[in-house]
CSV table of C-alpha atoms and ligand atoms in Angstrom, one decimal:
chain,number,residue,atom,x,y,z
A,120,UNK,CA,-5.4,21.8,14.5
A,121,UNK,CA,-8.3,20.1,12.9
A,122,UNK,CA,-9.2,23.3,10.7
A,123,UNK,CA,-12.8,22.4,9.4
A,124,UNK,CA,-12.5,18.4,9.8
A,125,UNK,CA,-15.0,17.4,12.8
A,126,UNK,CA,-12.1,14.6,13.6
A,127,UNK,CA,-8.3,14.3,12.9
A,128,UNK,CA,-8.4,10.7,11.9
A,129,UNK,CA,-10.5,11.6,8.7
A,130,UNK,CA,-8.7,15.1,8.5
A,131,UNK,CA,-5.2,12.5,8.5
A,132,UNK,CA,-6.9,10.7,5.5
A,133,UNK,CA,-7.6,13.4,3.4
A,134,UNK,CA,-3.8,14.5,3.6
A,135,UNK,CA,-2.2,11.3,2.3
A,136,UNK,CA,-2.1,12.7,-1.5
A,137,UNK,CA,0.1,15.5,-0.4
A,138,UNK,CA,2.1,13.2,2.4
A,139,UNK,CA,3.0,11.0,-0.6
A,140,UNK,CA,3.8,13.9,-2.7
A,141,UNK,CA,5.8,15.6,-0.2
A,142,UNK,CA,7.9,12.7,0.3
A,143,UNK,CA,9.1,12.3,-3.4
A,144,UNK,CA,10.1,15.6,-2.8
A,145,UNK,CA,12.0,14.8,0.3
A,146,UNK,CA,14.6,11.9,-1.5
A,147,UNK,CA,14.3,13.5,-4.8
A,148,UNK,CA,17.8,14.9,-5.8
A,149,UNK,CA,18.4,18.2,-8.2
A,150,UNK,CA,18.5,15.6,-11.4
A,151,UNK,CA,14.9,14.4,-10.2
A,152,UNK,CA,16.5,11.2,-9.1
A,153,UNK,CA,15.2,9.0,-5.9
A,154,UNK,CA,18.4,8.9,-3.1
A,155,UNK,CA,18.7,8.0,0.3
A,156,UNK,CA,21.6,8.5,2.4
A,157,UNK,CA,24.3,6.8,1.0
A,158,UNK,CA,24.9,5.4,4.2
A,159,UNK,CA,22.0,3.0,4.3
A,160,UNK,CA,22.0,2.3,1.0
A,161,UNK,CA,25.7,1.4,0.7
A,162,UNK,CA,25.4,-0.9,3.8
A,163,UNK,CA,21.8,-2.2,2.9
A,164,UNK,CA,23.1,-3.8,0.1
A,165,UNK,CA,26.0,-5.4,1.4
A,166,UNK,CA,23.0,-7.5,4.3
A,167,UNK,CA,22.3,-10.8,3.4
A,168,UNK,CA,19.0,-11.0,5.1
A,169,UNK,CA,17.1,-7.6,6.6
A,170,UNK,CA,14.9,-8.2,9.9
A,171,UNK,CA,12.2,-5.5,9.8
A,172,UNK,CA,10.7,-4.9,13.7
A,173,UNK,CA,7.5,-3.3,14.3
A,174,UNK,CA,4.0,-3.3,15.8
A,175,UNK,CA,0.4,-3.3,14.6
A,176,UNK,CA,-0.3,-1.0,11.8
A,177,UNK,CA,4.2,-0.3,11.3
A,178,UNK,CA,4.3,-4.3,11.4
A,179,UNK,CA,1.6,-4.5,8.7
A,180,UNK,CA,3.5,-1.8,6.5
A,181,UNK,CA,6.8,-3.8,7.3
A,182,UNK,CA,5.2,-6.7,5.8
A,183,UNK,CA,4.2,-4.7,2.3
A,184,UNK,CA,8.0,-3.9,2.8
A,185,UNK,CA,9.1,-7.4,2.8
A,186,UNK,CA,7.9,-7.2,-0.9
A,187,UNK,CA,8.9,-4.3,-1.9
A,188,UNK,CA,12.6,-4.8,-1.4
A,189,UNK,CA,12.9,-8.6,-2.0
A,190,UNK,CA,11.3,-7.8,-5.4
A,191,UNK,CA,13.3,-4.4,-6.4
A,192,UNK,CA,16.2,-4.4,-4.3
A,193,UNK,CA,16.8,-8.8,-4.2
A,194,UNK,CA,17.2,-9.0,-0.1
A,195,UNK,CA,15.9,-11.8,1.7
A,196,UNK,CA,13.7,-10.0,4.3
A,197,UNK,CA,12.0,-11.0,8.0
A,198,UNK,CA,9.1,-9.4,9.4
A,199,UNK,CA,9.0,-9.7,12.8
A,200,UNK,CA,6.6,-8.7,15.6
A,201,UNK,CA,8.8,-6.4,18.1
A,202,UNK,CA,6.9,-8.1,21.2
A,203,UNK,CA,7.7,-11.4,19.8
A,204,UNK,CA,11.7,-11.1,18.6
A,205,UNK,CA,12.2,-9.8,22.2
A,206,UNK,CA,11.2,-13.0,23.8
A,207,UNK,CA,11.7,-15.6,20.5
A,208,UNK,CA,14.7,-14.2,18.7
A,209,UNK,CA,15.2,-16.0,15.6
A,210,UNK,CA,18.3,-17.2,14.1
A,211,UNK,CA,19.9,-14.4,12.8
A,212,UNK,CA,22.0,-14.4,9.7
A,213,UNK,CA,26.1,-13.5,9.1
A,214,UNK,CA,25.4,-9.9,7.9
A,215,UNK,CA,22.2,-8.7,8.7
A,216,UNK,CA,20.5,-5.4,9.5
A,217,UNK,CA,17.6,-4.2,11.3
A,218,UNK,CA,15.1,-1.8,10.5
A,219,UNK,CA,12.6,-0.8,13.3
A,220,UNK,CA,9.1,1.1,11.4
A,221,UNK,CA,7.6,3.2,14.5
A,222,UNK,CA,5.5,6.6,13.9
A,223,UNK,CA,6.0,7.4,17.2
A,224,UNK,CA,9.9,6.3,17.3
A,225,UNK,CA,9.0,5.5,21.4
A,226,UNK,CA,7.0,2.3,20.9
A,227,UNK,CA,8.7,-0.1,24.2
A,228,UNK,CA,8.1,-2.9,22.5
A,229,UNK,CA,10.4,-2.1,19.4
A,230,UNK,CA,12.8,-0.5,21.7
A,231,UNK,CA,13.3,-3.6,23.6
A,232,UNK,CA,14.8,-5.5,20.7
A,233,UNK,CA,16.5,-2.2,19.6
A,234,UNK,CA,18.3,-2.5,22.9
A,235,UNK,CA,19.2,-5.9,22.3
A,236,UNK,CA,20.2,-5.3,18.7
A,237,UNK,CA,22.7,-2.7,19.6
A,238,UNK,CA,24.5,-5.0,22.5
A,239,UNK,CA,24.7,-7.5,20.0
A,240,UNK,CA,26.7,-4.9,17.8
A,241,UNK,CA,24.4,-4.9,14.6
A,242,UNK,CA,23.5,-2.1,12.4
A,243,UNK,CA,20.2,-0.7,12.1
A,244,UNK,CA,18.1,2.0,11.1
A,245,UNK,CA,14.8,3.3,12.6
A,246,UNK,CA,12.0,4.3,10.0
A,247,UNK,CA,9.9,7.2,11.5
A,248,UNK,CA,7.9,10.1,11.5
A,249,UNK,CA,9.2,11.8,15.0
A,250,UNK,CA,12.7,13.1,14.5
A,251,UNK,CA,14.7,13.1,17.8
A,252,UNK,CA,12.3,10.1,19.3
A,253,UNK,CA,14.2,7.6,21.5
A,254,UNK,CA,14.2,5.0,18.4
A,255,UNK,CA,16.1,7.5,16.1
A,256,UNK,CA,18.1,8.4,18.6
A,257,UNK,CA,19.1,4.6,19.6
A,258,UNK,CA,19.2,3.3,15.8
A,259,UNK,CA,22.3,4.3,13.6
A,260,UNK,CA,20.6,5.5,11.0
A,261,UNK,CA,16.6,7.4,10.6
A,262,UNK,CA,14.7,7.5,7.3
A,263,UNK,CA,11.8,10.7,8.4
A,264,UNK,CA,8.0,9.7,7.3
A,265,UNK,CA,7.8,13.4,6.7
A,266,UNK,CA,3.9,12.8,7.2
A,267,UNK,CA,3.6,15.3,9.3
A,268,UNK,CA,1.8,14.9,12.7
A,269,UNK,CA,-0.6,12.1,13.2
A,270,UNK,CA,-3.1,12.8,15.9
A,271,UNK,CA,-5.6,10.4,15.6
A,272,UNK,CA,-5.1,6.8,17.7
A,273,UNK,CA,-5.9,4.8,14.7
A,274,UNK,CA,-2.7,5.0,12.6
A,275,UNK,CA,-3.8,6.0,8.5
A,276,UNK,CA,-1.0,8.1,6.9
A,277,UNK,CA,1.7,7.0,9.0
A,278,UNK,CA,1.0,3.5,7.3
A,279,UNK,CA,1.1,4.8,3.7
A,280,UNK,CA,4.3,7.0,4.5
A,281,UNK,CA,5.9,3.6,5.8
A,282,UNK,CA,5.1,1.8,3.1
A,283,UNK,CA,6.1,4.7,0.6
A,284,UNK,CA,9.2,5.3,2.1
A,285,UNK,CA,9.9,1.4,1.7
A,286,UNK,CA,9.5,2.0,-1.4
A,287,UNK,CA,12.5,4.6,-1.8
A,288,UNK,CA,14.5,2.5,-0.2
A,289,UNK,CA,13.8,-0.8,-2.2
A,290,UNK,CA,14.4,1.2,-5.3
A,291,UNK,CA,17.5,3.1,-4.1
A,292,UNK,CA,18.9,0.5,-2.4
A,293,UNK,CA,18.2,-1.5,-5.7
A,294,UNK,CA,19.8,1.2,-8.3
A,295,UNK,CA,22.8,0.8,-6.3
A,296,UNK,CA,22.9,-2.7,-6.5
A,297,UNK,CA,21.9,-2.5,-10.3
A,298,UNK,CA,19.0,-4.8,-9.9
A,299,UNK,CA,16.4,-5.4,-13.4
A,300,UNK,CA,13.8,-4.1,-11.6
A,301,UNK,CA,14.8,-1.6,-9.8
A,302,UNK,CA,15.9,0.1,-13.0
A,303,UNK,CA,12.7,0.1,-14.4
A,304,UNK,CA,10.5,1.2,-11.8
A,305,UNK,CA,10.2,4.5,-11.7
A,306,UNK,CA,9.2,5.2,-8.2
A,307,UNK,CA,8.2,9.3,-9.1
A,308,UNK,CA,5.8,8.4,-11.8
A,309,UNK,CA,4.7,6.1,-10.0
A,310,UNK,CA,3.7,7.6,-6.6
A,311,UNK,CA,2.6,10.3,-8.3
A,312,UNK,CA,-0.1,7.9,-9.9
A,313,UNK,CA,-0.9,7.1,-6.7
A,314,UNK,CA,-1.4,10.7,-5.5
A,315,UNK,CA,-3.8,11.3,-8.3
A,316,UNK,CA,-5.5,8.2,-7.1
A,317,UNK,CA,-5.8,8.5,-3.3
A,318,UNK,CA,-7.5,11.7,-4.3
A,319,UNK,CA,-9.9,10.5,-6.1
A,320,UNK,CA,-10.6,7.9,-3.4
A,321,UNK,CA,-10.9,10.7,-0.7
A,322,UNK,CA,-13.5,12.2,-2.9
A,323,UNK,CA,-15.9,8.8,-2.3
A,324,UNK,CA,-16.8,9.5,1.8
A,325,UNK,CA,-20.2,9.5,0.6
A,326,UNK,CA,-20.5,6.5,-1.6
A,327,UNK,CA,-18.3,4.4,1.2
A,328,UNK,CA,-20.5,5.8,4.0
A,329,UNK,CA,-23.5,4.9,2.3
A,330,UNK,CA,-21.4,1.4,1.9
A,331,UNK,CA,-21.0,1.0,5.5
A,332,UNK,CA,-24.9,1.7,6.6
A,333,UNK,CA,-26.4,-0.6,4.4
A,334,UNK,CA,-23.5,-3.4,5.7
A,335,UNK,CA,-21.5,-2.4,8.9
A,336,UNK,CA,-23.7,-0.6,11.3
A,337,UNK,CA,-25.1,-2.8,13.3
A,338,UNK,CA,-23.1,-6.2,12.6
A,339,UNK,CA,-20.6,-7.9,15.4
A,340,UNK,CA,-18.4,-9.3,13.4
A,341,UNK,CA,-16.8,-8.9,9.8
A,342,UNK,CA,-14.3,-10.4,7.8
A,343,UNK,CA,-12.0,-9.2,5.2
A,344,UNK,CA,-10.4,-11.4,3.1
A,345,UNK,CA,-7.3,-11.2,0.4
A,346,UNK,CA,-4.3,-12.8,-1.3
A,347,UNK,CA,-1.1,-11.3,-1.6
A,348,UNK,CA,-1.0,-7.7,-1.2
A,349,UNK,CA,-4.4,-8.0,-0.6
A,350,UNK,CA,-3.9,-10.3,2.4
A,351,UNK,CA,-1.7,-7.7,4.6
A,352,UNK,CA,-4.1,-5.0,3.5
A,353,UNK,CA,-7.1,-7.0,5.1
A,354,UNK,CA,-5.5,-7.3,8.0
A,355,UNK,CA,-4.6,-3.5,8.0
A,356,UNK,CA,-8.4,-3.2,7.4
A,357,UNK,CA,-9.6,-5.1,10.2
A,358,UNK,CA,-7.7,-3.8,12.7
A,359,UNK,CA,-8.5,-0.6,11.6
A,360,UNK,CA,-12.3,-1.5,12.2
A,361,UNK,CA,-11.7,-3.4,15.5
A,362,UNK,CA,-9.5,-0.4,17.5
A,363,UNK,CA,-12.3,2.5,16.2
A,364,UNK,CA,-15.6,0.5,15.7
A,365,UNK,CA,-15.5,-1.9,18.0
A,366,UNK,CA,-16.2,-4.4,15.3
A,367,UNK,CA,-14.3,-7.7,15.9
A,368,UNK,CA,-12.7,-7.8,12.5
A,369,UNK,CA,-10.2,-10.5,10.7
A,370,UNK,CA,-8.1,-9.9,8.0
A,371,UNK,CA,-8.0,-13.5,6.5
A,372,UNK,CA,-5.8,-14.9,3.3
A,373,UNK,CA,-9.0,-15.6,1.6
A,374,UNK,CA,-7.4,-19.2,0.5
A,375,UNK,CA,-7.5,-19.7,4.6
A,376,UNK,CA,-11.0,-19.4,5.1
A,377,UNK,CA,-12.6,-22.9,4.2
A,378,UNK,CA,-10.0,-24.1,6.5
A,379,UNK,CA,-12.0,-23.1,9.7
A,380,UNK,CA,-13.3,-19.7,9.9
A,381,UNK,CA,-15.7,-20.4,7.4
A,382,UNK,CA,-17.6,-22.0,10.3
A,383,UNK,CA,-18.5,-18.3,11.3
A,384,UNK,CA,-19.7,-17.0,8.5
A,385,UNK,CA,-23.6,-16.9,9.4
A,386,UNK,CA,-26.3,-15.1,7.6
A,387,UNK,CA,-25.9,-11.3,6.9
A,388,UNK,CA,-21.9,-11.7,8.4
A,389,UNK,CA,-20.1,-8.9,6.0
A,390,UNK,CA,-16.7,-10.3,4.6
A,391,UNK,CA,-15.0,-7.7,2.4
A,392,UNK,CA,-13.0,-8.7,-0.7
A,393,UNK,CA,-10.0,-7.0,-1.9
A,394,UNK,CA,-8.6,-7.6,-5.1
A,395,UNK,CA,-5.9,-6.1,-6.6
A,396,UNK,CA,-4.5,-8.5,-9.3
A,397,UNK,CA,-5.9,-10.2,-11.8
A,398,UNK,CA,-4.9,-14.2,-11.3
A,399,UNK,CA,-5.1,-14.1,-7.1
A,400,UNK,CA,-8.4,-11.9,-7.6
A,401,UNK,CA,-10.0,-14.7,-9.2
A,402,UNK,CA,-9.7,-17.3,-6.5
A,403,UNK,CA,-10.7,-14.5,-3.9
A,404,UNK,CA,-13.9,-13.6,-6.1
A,405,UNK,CA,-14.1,-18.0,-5.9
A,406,UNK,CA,-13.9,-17.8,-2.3
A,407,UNK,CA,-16.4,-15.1,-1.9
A,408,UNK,CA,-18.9,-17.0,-3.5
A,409,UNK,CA,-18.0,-19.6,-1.0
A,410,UNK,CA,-18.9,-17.3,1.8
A,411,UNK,CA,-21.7,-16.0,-0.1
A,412,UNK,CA,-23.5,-19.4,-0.6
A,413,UNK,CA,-23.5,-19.5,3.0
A,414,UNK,CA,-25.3,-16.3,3.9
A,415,UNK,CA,-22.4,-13.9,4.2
A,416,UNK,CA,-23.1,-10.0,2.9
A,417,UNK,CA,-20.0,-9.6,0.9
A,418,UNK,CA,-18.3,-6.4,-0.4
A,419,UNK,CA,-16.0,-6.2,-3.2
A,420,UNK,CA,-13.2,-3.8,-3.6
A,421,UNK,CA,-11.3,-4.3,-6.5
A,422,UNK,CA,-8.7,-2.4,-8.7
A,423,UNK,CA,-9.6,-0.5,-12.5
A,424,UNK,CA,-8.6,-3.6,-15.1
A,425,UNK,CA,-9.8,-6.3,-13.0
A,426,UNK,CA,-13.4,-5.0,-11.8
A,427,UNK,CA,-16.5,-6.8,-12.3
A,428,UNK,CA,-20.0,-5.6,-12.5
A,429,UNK,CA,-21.4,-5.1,-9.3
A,430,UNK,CA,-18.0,-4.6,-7.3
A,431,UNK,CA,-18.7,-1.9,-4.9
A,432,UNK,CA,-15.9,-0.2,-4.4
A,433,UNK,CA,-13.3,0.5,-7.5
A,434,UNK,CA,-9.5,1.4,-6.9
A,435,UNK,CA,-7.5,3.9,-9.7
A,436,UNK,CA,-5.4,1.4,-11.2
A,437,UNK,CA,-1.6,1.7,-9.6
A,438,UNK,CA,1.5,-0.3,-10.3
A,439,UNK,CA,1.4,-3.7,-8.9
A,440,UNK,CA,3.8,-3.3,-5.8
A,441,UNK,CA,2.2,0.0,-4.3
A,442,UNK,CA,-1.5,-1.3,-4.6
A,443,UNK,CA,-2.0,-1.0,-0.9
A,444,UNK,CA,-1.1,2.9,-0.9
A,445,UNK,CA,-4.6,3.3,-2.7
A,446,UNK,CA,-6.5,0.2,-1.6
A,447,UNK,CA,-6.0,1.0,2.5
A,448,UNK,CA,-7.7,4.3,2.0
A,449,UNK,CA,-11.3,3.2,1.5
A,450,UNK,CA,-10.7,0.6,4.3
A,451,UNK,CA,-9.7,3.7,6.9
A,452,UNK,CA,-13.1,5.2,5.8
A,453,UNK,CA,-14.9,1.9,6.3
A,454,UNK,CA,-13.5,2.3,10.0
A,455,UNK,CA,-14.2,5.7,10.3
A,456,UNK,CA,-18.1,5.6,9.4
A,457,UNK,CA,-18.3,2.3,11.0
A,458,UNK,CA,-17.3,4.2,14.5
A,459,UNK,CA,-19.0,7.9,13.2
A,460,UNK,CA,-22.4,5.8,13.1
A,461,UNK,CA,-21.5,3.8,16.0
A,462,UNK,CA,-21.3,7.3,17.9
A,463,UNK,CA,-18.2,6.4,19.1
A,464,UNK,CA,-15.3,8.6,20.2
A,465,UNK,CA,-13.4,8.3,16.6
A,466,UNK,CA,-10.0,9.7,17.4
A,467,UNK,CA,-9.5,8.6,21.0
A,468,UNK,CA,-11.4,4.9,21.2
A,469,UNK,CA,-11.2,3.4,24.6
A,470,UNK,CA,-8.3,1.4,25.8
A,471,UNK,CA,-5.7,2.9,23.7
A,472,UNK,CA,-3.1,4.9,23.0
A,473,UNK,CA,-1.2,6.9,20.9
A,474,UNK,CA,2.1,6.0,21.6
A,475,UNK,CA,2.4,2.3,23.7
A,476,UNK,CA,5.7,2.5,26.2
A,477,UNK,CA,5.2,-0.1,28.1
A,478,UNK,CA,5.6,-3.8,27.1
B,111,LIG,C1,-3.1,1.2,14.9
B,111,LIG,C2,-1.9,1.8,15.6
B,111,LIG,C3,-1.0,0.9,16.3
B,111,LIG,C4,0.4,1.4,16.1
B,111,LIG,C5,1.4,0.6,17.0
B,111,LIG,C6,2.8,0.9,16.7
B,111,LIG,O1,-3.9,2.2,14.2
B,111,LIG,O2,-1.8,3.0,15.5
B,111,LIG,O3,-1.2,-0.4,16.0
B,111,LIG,O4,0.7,1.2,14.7
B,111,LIG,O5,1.1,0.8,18.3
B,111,LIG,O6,3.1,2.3,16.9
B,111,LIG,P1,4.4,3.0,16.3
B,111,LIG,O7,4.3,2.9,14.8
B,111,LIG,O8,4.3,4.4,16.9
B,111,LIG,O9,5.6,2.2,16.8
């Protein structure tokens, strides 16, 4: 039910606060400590390498996962595209173990090398937000999403769910190994920072519609660009734009730029910068004046601490490994005023669907 919202996509925005919220609750034990089934945790530990398998939007979480538990939980991790491994399987290590990220739990893409992972015999789990789907049921172990249901085609709380619920298990799996870092990140204050902040980000439609008139409504292309964090977010972000705008978007590591694409960047061409850390921001903010000496309409979103004058969008400062929980959420209302304006059909754009079974 879309209650008052005119779509669900922006109605699916709005509740990421309380999805986040809801899902310290979930793994939050009677002492007010973060668990996860033992189970995983016990077993995750013992992997010497984790092979995460997902598509689009789940792949792009998986790779903000790839940081998460390499820094908090010290596992060498793999991100792999589930259409990809099926065909190209890499070499896999002596202990590993999978974990599929999949709203849906039925994408066939990720089920193929689910199907593959089981005959070889290795142990996985299956991240997701439908309890019973066919990817919880085939996996040996299921961490819920507990986002509720996502309606909408273009994926926006699913994505921060996956990447907060990486974010239990990094730290979880990391107080049971008795990792530095895992000890003193406390994931509850945390998250709950970020709550406070994706609310106040939600309360910006205007501002960021506004944002999107003056740059986005009538442009072909657009570029956003990024280091680190900020590089898997920009791709997040331009897919985002390409499935509901029509827009054709790429999310760039803003170092990669001046090593071709800059040859597209043409007068009025918008290319977005996020910037979500001080010493990586400042070679983006570099490479935007690149773009900018050569015509390009940029836009600057950029985190409280390391603003400038003149940025146009500013995230609520969060801790360093969960920017992309609050910087995403400007980015999905980019995409959704870039397609409102379009006129286009917002929560069902052409050629797509919700859930993708076939390969
Ligand atoms: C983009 C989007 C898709 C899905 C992808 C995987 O907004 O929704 O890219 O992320 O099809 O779907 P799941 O997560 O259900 O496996």
């Amino acid at each position: 039910d879309k209650g008052t919202y005119e779509h669900y996509m922006l109605k699916e925005v709005d509740e990421q606060p309380a999805v986040m919220r809801r899902l310290v609750q979930e793994y939050t034990n009677e002492k007010g400590e973060l668990v996860v089934d033992e189970a995983i945790t016990s077993r995750i530990q013992k992997a010497d390498r984790i092979y995460i398998v997902a598509c689009g939007t789940s792949w792009h979480a998986g790779l903000v996962g790839k940081q998460l538990i390499e820094k908090v939980a010290e596992i060498p991790v793999e991100v792999h595209v589930a259409s990809e491994f099926a065909y190209n399987m890499p070499l896999i290590s002596k202990n590993p173990f999978f974990i599929f990220i999949s709203q849906s739990g039925e994408t066939a893409d990720s089920r193929q090398v689910l199907v593959r992972v089981n005959e070889l015999g290795y142990e996985s789990m299956t991240m997701t937000n439908v309890p019973g789907s066919t990817l919880s049921r085939e996996a040996n172990h299921t961490m819920l999403l507990h986002a509720g249901p996502e309606i909408a085609v273009a994926s926006t709380k699913a994505y921060t769910a996956q990447i907060a619920t990486l974010a239990i298990l990094a730290k979880a799996t990391g107080m049971v190994k008795g990792t530095a870092v895992a000890k003193e990140f406390n994931l509850v204050k945390e998250l709950s920072l970020v709550a406070t902040g994706m609310e106040r980000l939600v309360g910006e439609k205007e501002h960021i519609s506004d944002l999107v008139k003056a740059n986005l409504e009538t442009t072909r292309n657009a570029f956003y660009i990024g280091r680190g964090m900020d590089y898997f977010v920009s791709m997040e972000a331009a897919l985002k734009l390409k499935e509901i705008s029509y827009i054709q978007a790429e999310g760039f590591a803003a170092g990669e730029l001046k090593h071709g694409t800059i040859a597209l960047i043409e007068e009025g061409t918008p290319v977005i910068g996020i910037i979500t850390d001080e010493v990586m921001g400042s070679h983006t903010r570099g490479n935007l004046k690149e773009v900018e000496s050569r015509g390009a309409a940029t836009v600057v979103v950029s985190m409280e601490g390391f603003e400038k004058e003149g940025d146009h969008i500013v995230l609520p400062h969060v801790h360093e490994l969960l920017t992309p929980l609050v910087s995403v959420v400007p980015i999905q209302l980019i995409a959704y005023y870039a397609s409102l304006h379009r006129g286009l059909d917002v929560d069902k754009p052409r050629n797509l669907a919700k859930s993708v079974t076939v390969e």
